[in-house]
Tab-separated table of C-alpha atoms and ligand atoms in Angstrom:
chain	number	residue	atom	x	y	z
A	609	UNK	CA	131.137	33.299	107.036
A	610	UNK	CA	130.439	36.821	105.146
A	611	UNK	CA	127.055	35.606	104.377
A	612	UNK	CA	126.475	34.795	107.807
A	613	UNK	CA	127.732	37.686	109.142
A	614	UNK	CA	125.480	39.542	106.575
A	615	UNK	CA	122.555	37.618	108.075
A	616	UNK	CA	123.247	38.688	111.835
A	617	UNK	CA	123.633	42.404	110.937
A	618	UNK	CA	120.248	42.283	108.882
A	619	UNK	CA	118.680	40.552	112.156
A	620	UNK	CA	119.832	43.076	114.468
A	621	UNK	CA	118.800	45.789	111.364
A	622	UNK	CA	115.499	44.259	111.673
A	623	UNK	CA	114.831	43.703	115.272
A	624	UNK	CA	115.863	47.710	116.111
A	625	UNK	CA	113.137	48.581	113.551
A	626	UNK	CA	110.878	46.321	115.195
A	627	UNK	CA	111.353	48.008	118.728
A	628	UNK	CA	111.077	51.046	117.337
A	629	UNK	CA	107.514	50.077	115.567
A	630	UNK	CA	106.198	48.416	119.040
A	631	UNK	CA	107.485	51.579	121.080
A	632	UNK	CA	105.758	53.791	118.609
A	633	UNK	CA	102.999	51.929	118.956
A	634	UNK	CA	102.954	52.055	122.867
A	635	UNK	CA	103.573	55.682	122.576
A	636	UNK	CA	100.184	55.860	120.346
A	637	UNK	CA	97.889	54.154	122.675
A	638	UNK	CA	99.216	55.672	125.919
A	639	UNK	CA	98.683	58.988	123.804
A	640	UNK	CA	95.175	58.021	122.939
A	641	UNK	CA	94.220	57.317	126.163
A	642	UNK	CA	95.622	60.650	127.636
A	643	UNK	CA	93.132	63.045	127.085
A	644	UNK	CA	90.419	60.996	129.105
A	645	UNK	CA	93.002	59.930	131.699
A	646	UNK	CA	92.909	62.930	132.510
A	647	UNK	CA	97.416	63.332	131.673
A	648	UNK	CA	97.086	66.221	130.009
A	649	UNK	CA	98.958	69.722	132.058
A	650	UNK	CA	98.038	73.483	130.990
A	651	UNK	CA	100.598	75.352	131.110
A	652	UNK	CA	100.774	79.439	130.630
A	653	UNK	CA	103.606	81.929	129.715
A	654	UNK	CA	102.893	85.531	129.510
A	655	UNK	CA	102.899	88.319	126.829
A	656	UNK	CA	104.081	91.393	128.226
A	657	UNK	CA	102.936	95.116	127.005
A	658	UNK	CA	106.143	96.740	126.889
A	659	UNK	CA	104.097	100.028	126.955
A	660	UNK	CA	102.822	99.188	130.353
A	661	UNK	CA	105.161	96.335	131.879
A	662	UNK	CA	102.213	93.981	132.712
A	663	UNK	CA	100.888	91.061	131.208
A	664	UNK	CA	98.779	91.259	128.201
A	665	UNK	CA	97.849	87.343	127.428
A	666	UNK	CA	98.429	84.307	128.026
A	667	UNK	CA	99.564	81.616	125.598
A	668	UNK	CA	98.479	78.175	126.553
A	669	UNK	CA	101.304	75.223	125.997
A	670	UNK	CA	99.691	72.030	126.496
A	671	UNK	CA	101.934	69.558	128.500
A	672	UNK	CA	101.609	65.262	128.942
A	673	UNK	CA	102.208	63.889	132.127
A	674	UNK	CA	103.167	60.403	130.768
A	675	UNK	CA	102.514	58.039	133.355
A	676	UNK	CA	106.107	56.204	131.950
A	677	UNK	CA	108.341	59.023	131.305
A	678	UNK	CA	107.042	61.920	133.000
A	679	UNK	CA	106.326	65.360	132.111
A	680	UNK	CA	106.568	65.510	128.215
A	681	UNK	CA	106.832	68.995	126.116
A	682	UNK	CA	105.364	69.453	122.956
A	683	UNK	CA	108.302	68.509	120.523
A	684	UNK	CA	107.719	65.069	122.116
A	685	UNK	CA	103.946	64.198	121.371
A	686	UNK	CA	103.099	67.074	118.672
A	687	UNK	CA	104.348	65.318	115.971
A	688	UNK	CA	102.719	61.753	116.921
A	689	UNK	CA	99.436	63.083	118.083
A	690	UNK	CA	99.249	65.000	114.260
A	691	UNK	CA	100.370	61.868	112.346
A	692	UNK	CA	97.725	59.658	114.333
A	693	UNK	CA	94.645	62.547	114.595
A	694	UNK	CA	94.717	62.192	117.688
A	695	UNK	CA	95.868	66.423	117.708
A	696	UNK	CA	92.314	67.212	117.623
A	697	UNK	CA	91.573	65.525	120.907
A	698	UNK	CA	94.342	67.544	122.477
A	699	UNK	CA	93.579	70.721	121.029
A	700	UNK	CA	89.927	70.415	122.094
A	701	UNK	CA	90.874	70.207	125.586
A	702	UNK	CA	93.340	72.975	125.420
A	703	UNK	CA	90.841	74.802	124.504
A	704	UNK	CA	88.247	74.547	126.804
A	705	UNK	CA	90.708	74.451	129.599
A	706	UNK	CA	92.484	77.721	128.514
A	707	UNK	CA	88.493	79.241	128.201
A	708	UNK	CA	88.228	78.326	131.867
A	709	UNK	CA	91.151	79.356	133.209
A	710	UNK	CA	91.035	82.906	131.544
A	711	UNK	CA	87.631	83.362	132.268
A	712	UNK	CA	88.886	83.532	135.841
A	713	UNK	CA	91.271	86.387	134.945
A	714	UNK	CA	90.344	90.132	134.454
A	715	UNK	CA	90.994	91.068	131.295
A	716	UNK	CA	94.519	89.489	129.866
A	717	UNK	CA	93.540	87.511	126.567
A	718	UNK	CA	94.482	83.639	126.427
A	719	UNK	CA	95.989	82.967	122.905
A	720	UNK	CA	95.629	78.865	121.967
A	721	UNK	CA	97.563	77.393	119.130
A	722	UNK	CA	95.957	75.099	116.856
A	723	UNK	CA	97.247	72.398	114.458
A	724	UNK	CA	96.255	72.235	110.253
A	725	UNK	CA	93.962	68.943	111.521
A	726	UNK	CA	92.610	71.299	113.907
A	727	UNK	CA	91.849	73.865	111.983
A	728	UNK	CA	90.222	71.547	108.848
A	729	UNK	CA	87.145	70.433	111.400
A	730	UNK	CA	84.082	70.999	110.103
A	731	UNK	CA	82.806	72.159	113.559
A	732	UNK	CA	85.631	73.954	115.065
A	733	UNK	CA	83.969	77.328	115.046
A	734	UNK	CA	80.967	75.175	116.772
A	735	UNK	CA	83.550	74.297	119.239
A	736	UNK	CA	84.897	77.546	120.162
A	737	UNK	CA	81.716	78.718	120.636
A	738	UNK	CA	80.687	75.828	122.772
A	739	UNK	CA	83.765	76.913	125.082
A	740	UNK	CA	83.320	80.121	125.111
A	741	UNK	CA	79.549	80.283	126.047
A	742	UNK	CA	80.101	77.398	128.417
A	743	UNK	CA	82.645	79.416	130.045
A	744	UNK	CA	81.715	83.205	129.753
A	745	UNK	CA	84.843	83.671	128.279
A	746	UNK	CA	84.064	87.424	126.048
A	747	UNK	CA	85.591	86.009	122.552
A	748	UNK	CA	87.492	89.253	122.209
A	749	UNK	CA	89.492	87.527	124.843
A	750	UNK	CA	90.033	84.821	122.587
A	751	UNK	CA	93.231	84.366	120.444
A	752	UNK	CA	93.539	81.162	117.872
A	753	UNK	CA	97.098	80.938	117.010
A	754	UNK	CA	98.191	79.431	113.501
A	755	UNK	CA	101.351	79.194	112.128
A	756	UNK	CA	101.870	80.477	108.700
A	757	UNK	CA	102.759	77.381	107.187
A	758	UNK	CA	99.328	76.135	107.799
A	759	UNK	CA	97.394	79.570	106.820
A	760	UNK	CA	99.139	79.699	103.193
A	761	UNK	CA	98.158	75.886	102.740
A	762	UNK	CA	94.620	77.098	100.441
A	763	UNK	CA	94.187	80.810	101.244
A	764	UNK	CA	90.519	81.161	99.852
A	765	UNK	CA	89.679	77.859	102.140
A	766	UNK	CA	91.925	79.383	105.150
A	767	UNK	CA	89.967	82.348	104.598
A	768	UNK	CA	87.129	81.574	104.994
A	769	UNK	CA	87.243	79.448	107.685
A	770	UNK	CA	88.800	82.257	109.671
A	771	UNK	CA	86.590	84.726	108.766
A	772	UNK	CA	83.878	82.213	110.488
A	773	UNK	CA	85.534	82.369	113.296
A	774	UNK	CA	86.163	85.875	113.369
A	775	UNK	CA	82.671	86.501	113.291
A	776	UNK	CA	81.880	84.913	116.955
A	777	UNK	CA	85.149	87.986	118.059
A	778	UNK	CA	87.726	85.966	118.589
A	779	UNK	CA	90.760	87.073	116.869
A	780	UNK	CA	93.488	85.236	114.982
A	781	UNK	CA	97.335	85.364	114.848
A	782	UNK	CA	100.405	83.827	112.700
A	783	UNK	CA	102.722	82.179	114.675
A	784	UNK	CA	106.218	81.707	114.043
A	785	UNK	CA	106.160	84.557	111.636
A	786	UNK	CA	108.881	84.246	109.158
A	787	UNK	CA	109.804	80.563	108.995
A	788	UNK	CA	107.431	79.282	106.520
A	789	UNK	CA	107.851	80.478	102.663
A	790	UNK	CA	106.199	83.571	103.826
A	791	UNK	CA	104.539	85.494	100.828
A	792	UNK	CA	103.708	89.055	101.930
A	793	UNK	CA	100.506	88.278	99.730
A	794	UNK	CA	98.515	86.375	101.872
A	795	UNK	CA	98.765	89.290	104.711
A	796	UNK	CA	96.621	90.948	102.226
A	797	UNK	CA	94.200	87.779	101.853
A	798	UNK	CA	94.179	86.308	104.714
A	799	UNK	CA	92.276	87.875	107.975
A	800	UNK	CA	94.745	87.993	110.917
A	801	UNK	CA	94.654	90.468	113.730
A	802	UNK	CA	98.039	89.314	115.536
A	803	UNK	CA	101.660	88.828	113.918
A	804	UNK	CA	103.969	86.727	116.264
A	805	UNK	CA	108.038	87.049	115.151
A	806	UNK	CA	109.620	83.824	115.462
A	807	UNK	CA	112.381	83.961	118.229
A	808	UNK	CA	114.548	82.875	115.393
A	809	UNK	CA	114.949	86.232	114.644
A	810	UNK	CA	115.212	87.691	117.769
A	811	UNK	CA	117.990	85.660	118.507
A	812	UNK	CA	121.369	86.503	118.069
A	813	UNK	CA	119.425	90.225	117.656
A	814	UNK	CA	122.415	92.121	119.749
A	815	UNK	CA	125.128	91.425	117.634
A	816	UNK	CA	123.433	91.516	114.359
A	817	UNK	CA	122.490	95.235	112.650
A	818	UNK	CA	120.844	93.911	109.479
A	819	UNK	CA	118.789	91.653	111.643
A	820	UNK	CA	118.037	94.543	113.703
A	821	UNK	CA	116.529	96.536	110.627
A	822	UNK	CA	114.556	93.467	109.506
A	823	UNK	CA	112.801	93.048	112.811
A	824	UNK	CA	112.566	96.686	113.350
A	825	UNK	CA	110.532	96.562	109.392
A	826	UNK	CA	108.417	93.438	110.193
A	827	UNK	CA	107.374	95.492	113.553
A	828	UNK	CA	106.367	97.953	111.235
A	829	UNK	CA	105.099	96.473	108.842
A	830	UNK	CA	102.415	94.709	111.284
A	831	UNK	CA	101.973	98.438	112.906
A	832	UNK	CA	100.931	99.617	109.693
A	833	UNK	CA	98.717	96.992	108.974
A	834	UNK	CA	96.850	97.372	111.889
A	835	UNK	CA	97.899	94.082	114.120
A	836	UNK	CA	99.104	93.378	117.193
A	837	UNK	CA	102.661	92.950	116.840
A	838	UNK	CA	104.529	90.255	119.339
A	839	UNK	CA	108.228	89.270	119.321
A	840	UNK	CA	108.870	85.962	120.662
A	841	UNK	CA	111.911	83.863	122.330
A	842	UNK	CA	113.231	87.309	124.631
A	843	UNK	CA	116.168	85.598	126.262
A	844	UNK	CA	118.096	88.752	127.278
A	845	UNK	CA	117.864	92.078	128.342
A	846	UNK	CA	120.146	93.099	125.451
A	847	UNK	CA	117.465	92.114	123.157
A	848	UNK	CA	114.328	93.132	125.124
A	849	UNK	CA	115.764	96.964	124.990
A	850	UNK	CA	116.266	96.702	121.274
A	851	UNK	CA	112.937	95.621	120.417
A	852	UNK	CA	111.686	98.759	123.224
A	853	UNK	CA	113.531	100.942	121.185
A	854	UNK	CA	112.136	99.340	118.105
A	855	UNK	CA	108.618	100.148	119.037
A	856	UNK	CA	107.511	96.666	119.847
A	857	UNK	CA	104.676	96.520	122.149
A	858	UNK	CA	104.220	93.279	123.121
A	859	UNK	CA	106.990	90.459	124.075
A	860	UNK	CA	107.075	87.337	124.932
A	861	UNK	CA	110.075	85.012	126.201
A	862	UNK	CA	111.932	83.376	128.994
A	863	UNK	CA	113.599	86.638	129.733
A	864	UNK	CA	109.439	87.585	130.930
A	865	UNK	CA	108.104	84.745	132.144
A	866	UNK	CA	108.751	81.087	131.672
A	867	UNK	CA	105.945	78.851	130.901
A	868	UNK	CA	104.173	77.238	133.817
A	869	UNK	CA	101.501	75.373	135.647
A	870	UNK	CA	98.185	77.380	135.043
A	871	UNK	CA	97.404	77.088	138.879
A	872	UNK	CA	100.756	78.771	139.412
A	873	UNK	CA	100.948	81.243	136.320
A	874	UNK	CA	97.657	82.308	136.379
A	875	UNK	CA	97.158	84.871	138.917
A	876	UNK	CA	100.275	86.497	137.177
A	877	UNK	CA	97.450	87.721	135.085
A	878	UNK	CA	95.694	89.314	137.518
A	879	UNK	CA	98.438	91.319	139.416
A	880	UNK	CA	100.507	93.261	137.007
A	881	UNK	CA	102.615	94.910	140.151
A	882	UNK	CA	103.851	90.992	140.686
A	883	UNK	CA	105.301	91.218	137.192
A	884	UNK	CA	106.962	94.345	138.256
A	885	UNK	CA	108.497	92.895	141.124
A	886	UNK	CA	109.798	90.104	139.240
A	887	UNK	CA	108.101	87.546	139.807
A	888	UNK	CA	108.440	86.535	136.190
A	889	UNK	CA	111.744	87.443	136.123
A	890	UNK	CA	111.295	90.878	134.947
A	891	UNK	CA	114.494	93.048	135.747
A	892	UNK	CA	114.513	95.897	137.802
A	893	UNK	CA	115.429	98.146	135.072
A	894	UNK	CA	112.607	96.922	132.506
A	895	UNK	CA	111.454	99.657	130.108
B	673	C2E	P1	104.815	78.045	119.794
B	673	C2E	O1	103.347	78.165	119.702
B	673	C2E	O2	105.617	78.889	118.882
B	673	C2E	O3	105.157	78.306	121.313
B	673	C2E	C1	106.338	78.915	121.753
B	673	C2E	C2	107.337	77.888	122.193
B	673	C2E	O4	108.578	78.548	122.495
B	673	C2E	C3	106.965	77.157	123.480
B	673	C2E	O5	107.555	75.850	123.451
B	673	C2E	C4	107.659	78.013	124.540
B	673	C2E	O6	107.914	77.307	125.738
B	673	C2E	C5	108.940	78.324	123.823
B	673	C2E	N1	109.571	79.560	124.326
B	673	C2E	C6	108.996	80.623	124.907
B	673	C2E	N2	109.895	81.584	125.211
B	673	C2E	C7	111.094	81.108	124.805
B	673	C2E	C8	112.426	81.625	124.849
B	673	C2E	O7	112.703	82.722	125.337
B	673	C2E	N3	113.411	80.840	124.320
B	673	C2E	C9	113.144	79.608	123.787
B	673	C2E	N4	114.179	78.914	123.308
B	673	C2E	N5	111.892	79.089	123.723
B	673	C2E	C10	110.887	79.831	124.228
B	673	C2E	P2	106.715	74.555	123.796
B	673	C2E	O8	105.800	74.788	124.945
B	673	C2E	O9	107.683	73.428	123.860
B	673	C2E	O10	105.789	74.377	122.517
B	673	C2E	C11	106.347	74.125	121.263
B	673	C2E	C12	105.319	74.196	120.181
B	673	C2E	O11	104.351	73.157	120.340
B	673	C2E	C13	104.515	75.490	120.179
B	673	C2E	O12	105.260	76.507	119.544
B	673	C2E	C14	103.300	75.056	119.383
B	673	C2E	O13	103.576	75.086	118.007
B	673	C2E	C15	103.141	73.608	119.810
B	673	C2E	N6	102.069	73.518	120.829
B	673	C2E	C16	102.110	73.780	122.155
B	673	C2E	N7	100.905	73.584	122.739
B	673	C2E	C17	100.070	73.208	121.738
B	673	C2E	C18	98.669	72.871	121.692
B	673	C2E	O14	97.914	72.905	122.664
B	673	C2E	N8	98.174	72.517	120.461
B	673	C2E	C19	98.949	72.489	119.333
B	673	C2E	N9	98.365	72.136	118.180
B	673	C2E	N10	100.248	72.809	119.345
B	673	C2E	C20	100.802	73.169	120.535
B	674	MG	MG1	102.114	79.681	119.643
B	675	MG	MG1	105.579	80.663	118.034
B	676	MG	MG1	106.535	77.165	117.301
């Protein structure tokens, strides 16, 4: 009877494993086929200038309107579309759409992030220049977002490449600053003219006055080294006063502006009195 017993559980074991393989599977193709289906959603969320109150940029967050289970965020195709490739597809389309829409704008910068498989094309600086000539997107308009995980990977070979790409004016920042092994050696090496501060460590900024001199040093430190310093994930008001009084200058968060459809979010780019008015969900007190 045990061995029998043993039997069912390993058949059950075995046919949850199986579903899971043929769902992952589905999920693959339907992926694949996304990008010329035409599923694919570009959606915005603002940088603010604290200095000023409007909006600086733009980041780009690519969406999937799954035909089977609706709108999908990142977290929920990321991963897949870098284990199958198929994140070069996306990020090729992001691309070009975030050129397009921008180019529309007057002069906020779009910032698009870009995965390691991404970045390792041989004619990715071919591509950006493809989108921003077809376009007339100005390249200083142009941010390519990395996170620092994928910039330490080889610094002379991530070097290089962005140096490339530097060269057409488009400019480069590290994302999600301070969650990879971060060695304050390859700000030396590696060319970046943007530092973005994880929202790890703004939150739970209010209540915490070490974490309050450690952001208030990175700021600093990116200050001093002559980049454009953004603090990500602003959830409260609480924090986005701390990070005034820090000397941040640029902010980004639900607190500012959720992400959102680019047909809907864009012309926040164009009318900084909206953001005033709070459109985005800026408070009446703000700076
Ligand atoms: P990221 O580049 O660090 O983008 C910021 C993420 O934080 C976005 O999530 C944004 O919606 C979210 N966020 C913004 N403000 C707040 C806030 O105040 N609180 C909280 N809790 N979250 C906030 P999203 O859109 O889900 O994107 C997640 C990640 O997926 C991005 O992180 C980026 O690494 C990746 N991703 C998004 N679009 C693309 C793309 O086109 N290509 C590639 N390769 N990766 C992308
Ligand atoms: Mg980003
Ligand atoms: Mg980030
Ligand atoms: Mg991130």
């Amino acid at each position: 009877a045990a061995k029998a017993k043993g039997k069912g559980c390993y058949q059950v074991f075995e046919s949850r494993m199986h579903e899971e393989l043929l769902d992952r599977l589905d999920s693959e193709s339907r992926l694949r086929d996304a990008v010329h289906r035409g599923e694919l959603r570009l959606h915005v969320q603002p940088v603010v200038d604290l200095a000023g109150g409007g909006v600086a940029g733009m980041e780009a967050l690519v969406r999937w309107a799954d035909p089977e289970r609706g709108l999908q965020q990142p977290g929920a195709f990321i991963p897949l579309a870098e284990e199958t490739g198929l994140i070069a597809e996306i990020d090729r389309w992001v691309l070009f759409e975030a050129c397009r829409a921008a180019a529309d704008w007057p002069d906020t910068w779009v910032s698009v992030n870009l995965s390691a498989a991404t970045l390792d094309l041989p004619d990715l600086t071919d591509r950006v220049a493809y989108a921003l000539s077809t376009t007339g997107l100005s390249p200083r308009r142009l941010v390519l977002e990395l996170t620092e995980t994928v910039l330490m990977r080889d610094v002379t070979v991530t070097s290089a490449r962005l140096e490339e790409l530097r060269e057409l004016g488009v400019r480069i920042a590290i994302d999600d600053f301070g969650t990879g092994y971060s060695s304050l050696g390859y700000l030396r090496d590696i060319p970046v003219d943007v530092l973005k501060v994880d929202r790890s460590f703004i939150d739970g900024l209010a209540g915490n006055a070490r974490q309050q001199q450690l952001v208030s040093a990175v700021i600093q430190l990116g200050h001093t080294l002559g980049l454009k310093v953004v603090t990500e994930g602003v959830e409260t008001a609480d924090q986005l006063r701390l990070l005034t009084r820090m000397g941040a200058r640029y902010a980004q968060g639900y607190h500012l502006g959720r992400p959102g459809p680019v047909e809907e979010q864009g012309q926040l780019s164009t009318n900084t009195a909206t953001v005033r008015a709070g459109t985005v969900n800026v408070p009446d007190d703000f700076v």
